Amino acid sequence: MTAFFHRQDGALAVEQVPLARIAAEFGTPTYVYSRAALTAAYQAYAAACKGRNAQVQYAMKANSNLAVLQVFAKLGAGFDIVSGGELKRVLAAGGDARKVVFSGVGKSAAEMELALSHDVRCFNVESIPELDRLNEVAGRVGKRARVSLRVNPDVDAKTHPYISTGLKGNKFGIAFEDVLPTYRAAAALPHLEVTGIDCHIGSQITEVEPYLEALDKVLDVVEALEREGIRLEHIDVGGGLGITYTDETPPDITGFATTLLERVAARGHGHREVLFEPGRSLVGNAGVLLTQVEFLKPGAAKNFCIVDAAMNDLARPAMYEAYHRIEPVALRDAQPVTYDIVGPVCESGDWLGRDRALALEPGDLLAVMSAGAYGFTMSSNYNTRPRAAEVMVDCANVHLVRERELVEDLFRDERLLQD
Ligand SMILES: *Cc1c(COP(=O)(O)O)cnc(C)c1O
């Protein structure tokens, strides 16, 4: 556990607030975030960036609740967005569009136009057709779009295949051998201004070596372009730094960011701005999913603990077989039993944890740990389940930052046939 999620007289608390109090006030399932944990993770990046030309772009698809964005915006973060919808969230949270970089392989013309109208800092472009579309849209609205190309450095990030993005077989980025010709094409388009280079090799990466390997390849490109007279102002090293879910040992944030910044400087590129695009490492360990035990169901092969949160609330276990630690909110003085912790959804894949030894009774509260990233944002209404409430703890204060959905909301926009 961390300084922000800890036990107070045996009971699990977030900062100064017992989780049991949050469950009593807001019900379950509920996502609970710690403002201090969000701030500490951001400050760990900021410490490495201090005195250097570097900027943190929070990759908001990890957790796009407006209050989370607001916390980061106030700390000075820019944002890495992957849709027009995310840009609207940045604006609604008081963020600065000029500090936004727009990533993603499939930007629509409407999304480009929206982003141009708000003067986003830059578009991370991933293909020639996308360059052409952006050039056309920018010309139509009388703007010049700042562009950085996302290159695929073909390095193995050594992570889950679904979250590895920098290998040849991935849909992401421009193949390494095509990068120089694509830059030449971009530089020749009248409504584009080439300003940077970008790469993002995957997610939940626990070693720094793949980053350095990718960075060296990116810097080679920057130097080759400079020899041709194409000058890049910024180098975006992407996101993907892993967190500890159980026994992973990722590099600490400040050390990781410092290592990359030092490599950039050592190769003579210290005058260029370095952008980081962290998602998970800013929010993952700043949130838990609070849930309540509905039933205990002993069985011959397995014991099941059925809780009120499910795969629609937290998809990572079902989707990636991801491991989340599960902690009882109150500790019982009884013999632990091994359970699979499962939800009420009608799928065998609906599980949150397997083979967990816990002493439980129906009605007990559990905290699914490390659920701040790719938790709520990947949730759905499958089985017509309203999405969970979200709460932000700030010292001794509790703020409801998203109301629990109502069932009526889920089908309000649907229509019956006339006959
Ligand atoms: C998802 C994503 C990130 C953030 O990844 P994390 O693993 O959450 O740090 C950064 N950049 C891009 C382009 C992404 O798609």
Coordinates of C-alpha atoms and ligand atoms in Angstrom, one line a residue:
M1 CA 0.0 0.0 0.0
T2 CA 1.0 3.6 -0.3
A3 CA 1.0 6.7 1.9
F4 CA -2.3 7.6 0.3
F5 CA -4.1 4.3 0.7
H6 CA -3.3 2.9 4.1
R7 CA -4.8 1.3 7.2
Q8 CA -6.0 3.5 10.1
D9 CA -6.6 1.3 13.2
G10 CA -6.9 -1.7 10.8
A11 CA -9.5 0.0 8.5
L12 CA -8.5 0.9 4.9
A13 CA -8.5 4.7 4.4
V14 CA -7.8 7.1 1.5
E15 CA -5.8 10.0 2.8
Q16 CA -7.8 10.9 6.0
V17 CA -11.0 9.3 5.0
P18 CA -12.1 5.7 5.8
L19 CA -13.3 3.9 2.8
A20 CA -16.2 2.5 4.9
R21 CA -17.5 6.1 5.2
I22 CA -17.4 6.6 1.5
A23 CA -19.4 3.4 0.9
A24 CA -22.0 4.5 3.5
E25 CA -22.4 7.9 1.9
F26 CA -22.2 7.1 -1.8
G27 CA -22.9 3.3 -2.1
T28 CA -20.9 0.8 -4.1
P29 CA -19.4 0.2 -6.6
T30 CA -17.6 3.5 -6.5
Y31 CA -14.2 4.6 -7.8
V32 CA -12.3 6.5 -5.2
Y33 CA -9.3 8.7 -6.2
S34 CA -6.7 10.5 -4.0
R35 CA -5.9 14.0 -5.0
A36 CA -2.6 13.8 -3.0
A37 CA -1.6 10.6 -4.9
L38 CA -2.4 12.3 -8.3
T39 CA -0.4 15.3 -7.3
A40 CA 2.6 13.3 -6.0
A41 CA 2.8 11.3 -9.3
Y42 CA 2.7 14.5 -11.3
Q43 CA 5.3 16.2 -9.1
A44 CA 7.6 13.1 -9.6
Y45 CA 7.7 13.9 -13.4
A46 CA 7.9 17.7 -12.7
A47 CA 11.0 17.1 -10.5
A48 CA 12.8 15.6 -13.4
C49 CA 11.6 18.3 -15.8
K50 CA 12.6 21.2 -13.5
G51 CA 15.3 23.4 -15.1
R52 CA 15.0 21.5 -18.4
N53 CA 13.0 22.1 -21.5
A54 CA 10.3 19.5 -20.9
Q55 CA 6.6 19.2 -20.5
V56 CA 4.2 16.5 -19.2
Q57 CA 1.2 15.8 -21.4
Y58 CA -1.2 13.7 -19.4
A59 CA -2.6 10.9 -21.6
M60 CA -6.1 11.4 -20.4
K61 CA -7.6 8.2 -21.9
A62 CA -6.3 6.5 -18.7
N63 CA -8.8 8.5 -16.6
S64 CA -10.7 11.4 -18.1
N65 CA -12.9 12.5 -15.2
L66 CA -13.1 16.3 -15.3
A67 CA -11.9 16.7 -11.7
V68 CA -8.8 14.5 -12.4
L69 CA -8.1 16.7 -15.5
Q70 CA -8.6 19.8 -13.4
V71 CA -6.1 18.7 -10.8
F72 CA -3.5 18.1 -13.5
A73 CA -4.3 21.3 -15.4
K74 CA -3.8 23.3 -12.2
L75 CA -0.4 21.6 -11.8
G76 CA 0.6 22.8 -15.2
A77 CA 0.1 19.6 -17.3
G78 CA -0.7 19.6 -21.0
F79 CA -2.8 16.8 -22.3
D80 CA -2.4 14.0 -24.8
I81 CA -5.8 13.4 -26.4
V82 CA -7.1 10.7 -28.8
S83 CA -10.5 12.2 -29.8
G84 CA -12.4 15.3 -30.2
G85 CA -14.5 14.3 -27.2
E86 CA -11.3 14.3 -25.1
L87 CA -10.5 17.8 -26.3
K88 CA -14.0 19.0 -25.1
R89 CA -13.3 17.4 -21.7
V90 CA -10.0 19.3 -21.5
L91 CA -11.8 22.6 -22.2
A92 CA -14.6 21.7 -19.7
A93 CA -12.0 21.0 -17.0
G94 CA -10.3 24.4 -17.5
G95 CA -7.3 23.0 -19.4
D96 CA -5.4 24.9 -22.1
A97 CA -6.0 23.6 -25.6
R98 CA -2.6 25.1 -26.7
K99 CA -1.0 22.6 -24.4
V100 CA -2.8 19.7 -26.1
V101 CA -1.2 17.1 -28.5
F102 CA -3.7 15.1 -30.5
S103 CA -2.7 11.4 -31.0
G104 CA -4.5 8.5 -32.6
V105 CA -4.6 6.6 -35.9
G106 CA -8.1 7.6 -37.1
K107 CA -8.8 11.3 -36.6
S108 CA -11.9 12.4 -38.5
A109 CA -12.0 15.7 -40.5
A110 CA -14.5 17.0 -37.9
E111 CA -12.1 16.3 -35.1
M112 CA -9.2 17.9 -36.9
E113 CA -11.3 21.0 -37.5
L114 CA -12.3 21.2 -33.8
A115 CA -8.7 20.8 -32.7
L116 CA -7.6 23.5 -35.2
S117 CA -10.2 25.9 -34.1
H118 CA -8.8 25.6 -30.5
D119 CA -5.2 25.9 -31.7
V120 CA -3.9 22.7 -30.2
R121 CA -0.2 22.5 -29.9
C122 CA 0.3 19.7 -32.4
F123 CA -1.1 16.7 -34.2
N124 CA 0.7 13.4 -33.8
V125 CA 0.2 12.0 -37.3
E126 CA 0.5 8.4 -38.2
S127 CA 0.1 8.0 -42.0
I128 CA 0.3 9.8 -45.3
P129 CA -3.5 9.8 -45.9
E130 CA -3.8 11.4 -42.4
L131 CA -1.3 14.1 -43.4
D132 CA -3.3 14.8 -46.6
R133 CA -6.5 15.0 -44.7
L134 CA -5.1 17.4 -42.1
N135 CA -3.5 19.5 -44.9
E136 CA -6.9 19.7 -46.6
V137 CA -8.8 20.6 -43.5
A138 CA -6.2 23.2 -42.3
G139 CA -6.3 24.8 -45.8
R140 CA -10.1 24.9 -45.7
V141 CA -10.2 26.7 -42.3
G142 CA -7.3 29.0 -43.1
K143 CA -4.8 27.6 -40.5
R144 CA -1.5 25.9 -40.5
A145 CA -1.5 22.7 -38.5
R146 CA 1.5 21.9 -36.4
V147 CA 2.6 18.3 -37.0
S148 CA 4.7 15.7 -35.4
L149 CA 5.0 12.2 -36.9
R150 CA 4.6 9.2 -34.8
V151 CA 7.3 6.8 -35.7
N152 CA 7.2 3.1 -35.0
P153 CA 10.8 2.4 -33.8
D154 CA 10.3 -1.4 -33.9
V155 CA 11.4 -2.1 -30.4
D156 CA 10.0 -4.7 -28.1
A157 CA 8.5 -3.0 -25.0
K158 CA 8.3 -6.5 -23.4
T159 CA 4.7 -6.0 -22.3
H160 CA 1.3 -7.6 -23.0
P161 CA 0.7 -8.0 -26.8
Y162 CA -2.6 -5.9 -26.6
I163 CA -0.7 -3.0 -25.0
S164 CA 2.5 -3.2 -27.0
T165 CA 2.4 -0.6 -29.8
G166 CA 6.0 -0.1 -31.1
L167 CA 6.6 -3.3 -33.0
K168 CA 6.4 -3.8 -36.7
G169 CA 3.1 -5.7 -36.6
N170 CA 1.2 -3.0 -34.8
K171 CA -1.2 -0.6 -36.4
F172 CA 0.5 2.3 -34.8
G173 CA 3.1 4.8 -36.1
I174 CA 5.0 5.2 -39.4
A175 CA 7.2 2.2 -40.2
F176 CA 10.8 3.2 -39.5
E177 CA 12.0 2.9 -43.1
D178 CA 9.2 5.2 -44.3
V179 CA 9.9 8.0 -41.8
L180 CA 12.2 10.2 -43.7
P181 CA 10.1 10.2 -46.9
T182 CA 7.0 10.9 -44.9
Y183 CA 8.7 13.9 -43.2
R184 CA 9.6 15.2 -46.7
A185 CA 6.0 14.8 -47.8
A186 CA 4.8 16.6 -44.7
A187 CA 7.2 19.4 -45.1
A188 CA 6.1 20.0 -48.7
L189 CA 2.4 20.4 -47.8
P190 CA 1.4 24.1 -47.6
H191 CA -0.9 24.0 -44.7
L192 CA 1.3 21.9 -42.4
E193 CA 4.2 23.0 -40.2
V194 CA 6.5 20.2 -39.1
T195 CA 7.4 20.8 -35.5
G196 CA 8.2 17.5 -33.8
I197 CA 8.6 13.8 -33.6
D198 CA 6.7 11.3 -31.5
C199 CA 6.8 7.7 -30.5
H200 CA 4.9 5.6 -28.0
I201 CA 6.0 2.0 -27.7
G202 CA 3.4 0.4 -25.4
S203 CA 2.0 0.4 -21.9
Q204 CA 2.9 -1.0 -18.5
I205 CA 6.5 -1.0 -19.4
T206 CA 8.8 -1.8 -16.4
E207 CA 12.2 -1.3 -17.9
V208 CA 14.0 1.8 -19.2
E209 CA 16.0 0.0 -21.9
P210 CA 13.3 -0.2 -24.5
Y211 CA 12.7 3.6 -24.1
L212 CA 16.4 4.3 -24.6
E213 CA 16.5 2.1 -27.6
A214 CA 13.5 3.9 -29.1
L215 CA 14.9 7.3 -28.2
D216 CA 18.2 6.6 -29.9
K217 CA 16.4 5.7 -33.1
V218 CA 14.2 8.8 -32.8
L219 CA 17.3 11.0 -32.3
D220 CA 18.9 9.4 -35.4
V221 CA 15.9 10.5 -37.4
V222 CA 16.0 14.0 -35.9
E223 CA 19.7 14.3 -37.0
A224 CA 19.0 13.0 -40.4
L225 CA 16.2 15.5 -40.9
E226 CA 18.3 18.3 -39.7
R227 CA 20.9 17.5 -42.3
E228 CA 18.1 18.0 -44.9
G229 CA 17.0 21.3 -43.4
I230 CA 14.0 20.0 -41.6
R231 CA 14.3 21.3 -38.0
L232 CA 12.3 19.7 -35.2
E233 CA 11.5 21.7 -32.0
H234 CA 10.2 18.9 -29.9
I235 CA 10.7 15.2 -29.2
D236 CA 7.8 13.4 -27.7
V237 CA 8.9 10.2 -26.0
G238 CA 5.4 8.9 -25.4
G239 CA 4.0 7.3 -22.3
G240 CA 3.7 3.7 -21.1
L241 CA 5.7 3.7 -17.9
G242 CA 4.4 0.8 -15.7
I243 CA 3.2 0.8 -12.2
T244 CA 3.3 -1.8 -9.4
Y245 CA 0.1 -3.8 -9.4
T246 CA 1.6 -6.7 -7.4
D247 CA 5.3 -7.4 -7.6
E248 CA 6.4 -5.4 -10.7
T249 CA 9.4 -3.2 -10.1
P250 CA 9.2 -0.3 -12.7
P251 CA 11.8 2.4 -12.5
D252 CA 10.7 5.3 -10.3
I253 CA 9.2 8.2 -12.2
T254 CA 11.8 10.8 -11.5
G255 CA 14.7 8.5 -12.2
F256 CA 13.0 7.3 -15.4
A257 CA 12.3 10.8 -16.8
T258 CA 15.8 12.0 -15.8
T259 CA 17.4 9.1 -17.6
L260 CA 15.6 10.0 -20.8
L261 CA 16.3 13.7 -20.5
E262 CA 20.0 13.1 -19.8
R263 CA 20.2 10.9 -22.9
V264 CA 18.6 13.6 -25.0
A265 CA 21.1 16.2 -23.6
A266 CA 24.1 13.8 -24.0
R267 CA 23.3 13.4 -27.7
G268 CA 23.3 17.2 -28.1
H269 CA 19.6 17.7 -28.3
G270 CA 19.1 19.5 -25.0
H271 CA 17.8 22.6 -26.8
R272 CA 14.8 20.7 -28.0
E273 CA 11.7 20.4 -25.8
V274 CA 11.0 16.9 -24.6
L275 CA 7.3 15.8 -24.1
F276 CA 6.2 13.0 -21.9
E277 CA 2.8 11.4 -22.4
P278 CA 2.2 9.4 -19.2
G279 CA -1.2 8.0 -18.4
R280 CA -1.1 5.0 -16.1
S281 CA 1.9 6.1 -14.1
L282 CA 0.0 9.3 -13.1
V283 CA -3.3 7.9 -12.1
G284 CA -3.1 4.1 -11.8
N285 CA -2.1 3.9 -8.1
A286 CA -4.2 7.0 -7.2
G287 CA -7.5 5.1 -7.4
V288 CA -9.4 2.1 -6.1
L289 CA -12.7 0.5 -7.0
L290 CA -14.8 0.1 -3.8
T291 CA -17.2 -2.9 -3.9
Q292 CA -19.3 -4.9 -1.6
V293 CA -19.7 -8.6 -1.2
E294 CA -23.1 -9.8 -2.2
F295 CA -22.8 -13.6 -1.7
L296 CA -20.3 -16.2 -0.9
K297 CA -20.8 -19.3 -3.0
P298 CA -18.7 -22.3 -2.0
G299 CA -18.1 -25.0 -4.6
A300 CA -16.3 -28.3 -5.1
A301 CA -13.7 -26.9 -7.5
K302 CA -13.8 -23.2 -6.6
N303 CA -15.2 -20.9 -4.0
F304 CA -16.8 -17.7 -5.4
C305 CA -17.1 -14.4 -3.8
I306 CA -19.7 -12.5 -5.8
V307 CA -19.4 -8.7 -5.5
D308 CA -21.4 -5.8 -6.8
A309 CA -18.7 -4.6 -9.2
A310 CA -18.1 -6.4 -12.4
M311 CA -16.2 -6.5 -15.7
N312 CA -18.4 -3.6 -17.0
D313 CA -16.9 -1.5 -14.2
L314 CA -13.3 -2.7 -14.4
A315 CA -12.5 -4.5 -17.7
R316 CA -8.8 -5.0 -17.2
P317 CA -8.9 -8.5 -15.7
A318 CA -11.4 -9.8 -18.3
M319 CA -9.6 -8.1 -21.1
Y320 CA -5.9 -8.5 -20.3
E321 CA -6.0 -11.1 -17.5
A322 CA -4.7 -8.1 -15.5
Y323 CA -3.9 -8.6 -11.8
H324 CA -5.3 -6.2 -9.2
R325 CA -4.7 -6.6 -5.6
I326 CA -7.9 -6.9 -3.6
E327 CA -8.0 -5.7 0.0
P328 CA -10.7 -6.1 2.6
V329 CA -11.7 -2.7 3.9
A330 CA -12.0 -4.1 7.5
L331 CA -9.9 -7.0 8.7
R332 CA -11.6 -10.0 10.1
D333 CA -10.0 -12.3 12.7
A334 CA -10.9 -15.5 10.9
Q335 CA -9.4 -18.3 8.8
P336 CA -8.9 -17.0 5.1
V337 CA -10.7 -19.0 2.4
T338 CA -9.5 -19.0 -1.3
Y339 CA -12.0 -17.3 -3.5
D340 CA -12.4 -16.1 -7.1
I341 CA -13.8 -12.6 -6.8
V342 CA -16.4 -12.3 -9.5
G343 CA -19.2 -9.9 -10.5
P344 CA -22.9 -10.4 -11.4
V345 CA -22.4 -10.1 -15.2
C346 CA -23.5 -13.1 -17.3
E347 CA -20.0 -14.0 -18.6
S348 CA -17.5 -16.5 -17.2
G349 CA -14.9 -13.9 -18.0
D350 CA -16.5 -11.6 -15.4
W351 CA -13.9 -11.8 -12.7
L352 CA -11.8 -9.2 -10.8
G353 CA -9.4 -11.5 -9.0
R354 CA -8.6 -15.3 -8.9
D355 CA -7.5 -17.5 -6.0
R356 CA -7.5 -14.8 -3.4
A357 CA -7.2 -15.9 0.3
L358 CA -9.5 -13.7 2.2
A359 CA -11.6 -13.9 5.4
L360 CA -15.0 -12.6 4.2
E361 CA -18.7 -12.3 5.1
P362 CA -21.5 -11.1 2.9
G363 CA -21.8 -7.3 3.2
D364 CA -18.0 -6.8 3.6
L365 CA -16.4 -4.1 1.6
L366 CA -13.4 -4.8 -0.7
A367 CA -11.1 -2.4 -2.4
V368 CA -9.8 -3.4 -5.8
M369 CA -6.4 -1.6 -5.8
S370 CA -4.5 0.2 -8.5
A371 CA -7.8 0.9 -10.4
G372 CA -7.2 4.6 -11.2
A373 CA -6.0 4.0 -14.8
Y374 CA -8.2 2.3 -17.5
G375 CA -10.8 1.7 -14.9
F376 CA -13.8 4.0 -15.2
T377 CA -12.8 5.1 -18.7
M378 CA -13.1 1.6 -20.1
S379 CA -16.4 0.9 -18.2
S380 CA -19.6 0.1 -20.0
N381 CA -23.3 -0.4 -19.4
Y382 CA -23.2 -4.1 -20.3
N383 CA -26.1 -6.0 -18.7
T384 CA -27.8 -2.6 -18.3
R385 CA -25.6 -1.8 -15.3
P386 CA -25.4 1.9 -14.5
R387 CA -21.8 3.0 -14.3
A388 CA -20.2 3.5 -10.9
A389 CA -20.0 6.8 -9.0
E390 CA -16.6 8.5 -8.8
V391 CA -15.3 10.2 -5.7
M392 CA -12.2 12.3 -5.1
V393 CA -10.7 12.5 -1.6
D394 CA -8.6 15.6 -0.8
C395 CA -7.2 15.3 2.8
A396 CA -10.2 15.0 5.0
N397 CA -12.7 16.1 2.3
V398 CA -14.7 13.9 0.0
H399 CA -16.0 15.2 -3.3
L400 CA -18.5 13.4 -5.5
V401 CA -16.9 13.9 -9.0
R402 CA -19.4 11.8 -10.9
E403 CA -22.9 10.8 -9.9
R404 CA -23.7 7.1 -10.1
E405 CA -25.7 6.6 -13.3
L406 CA -29.4 5.9 -13.0
V407 CA -30.9 2.9 -14.9
E408 CA -33.5 5.3 -16.5
D409 CA -30.6 7.3 -18.0
L410 CA -29.4 4.2 -19.8
F411 CA -32.3 3.8 -22.2
R412 CA -33.7 7.4 -22.2
D413 CA -32.4 7.9 -25.7
E414 CA -33.9 4.7 -27.1
R415 CA -37.1 4.7 -29.1
L416 CA -39.9 2.1 -29.4
L417 CA -41.2 1.4 -32.9
Q418 CA -44.4 3.0 -34.0
D419 CA -46.3 -0.3 -34.4
Ligands
LIG1 C1 -2.3 5.4 -24.2 C2 -1.3 6.3 -24.7 C3 -0.4 6.9 -23.8 C4 -0.4 6.6 -22.3 O1 0.0 5.3 -22.0 P1 0.2 4.8 -20.5 O2 0.6 3.4 -20.6 O3 -1.1 5.0 -19.9 O4 1.2 5.7 -19.9 C5 0.5 7.8 -24.3 N1 0.5 8.1 -25.6 C6 -0.3 7.6 -26.5 C7 -0.2 8.0 -27.9 C8 -1.2 6.7 -26.1 O5 -2.0 6.1 -27.0

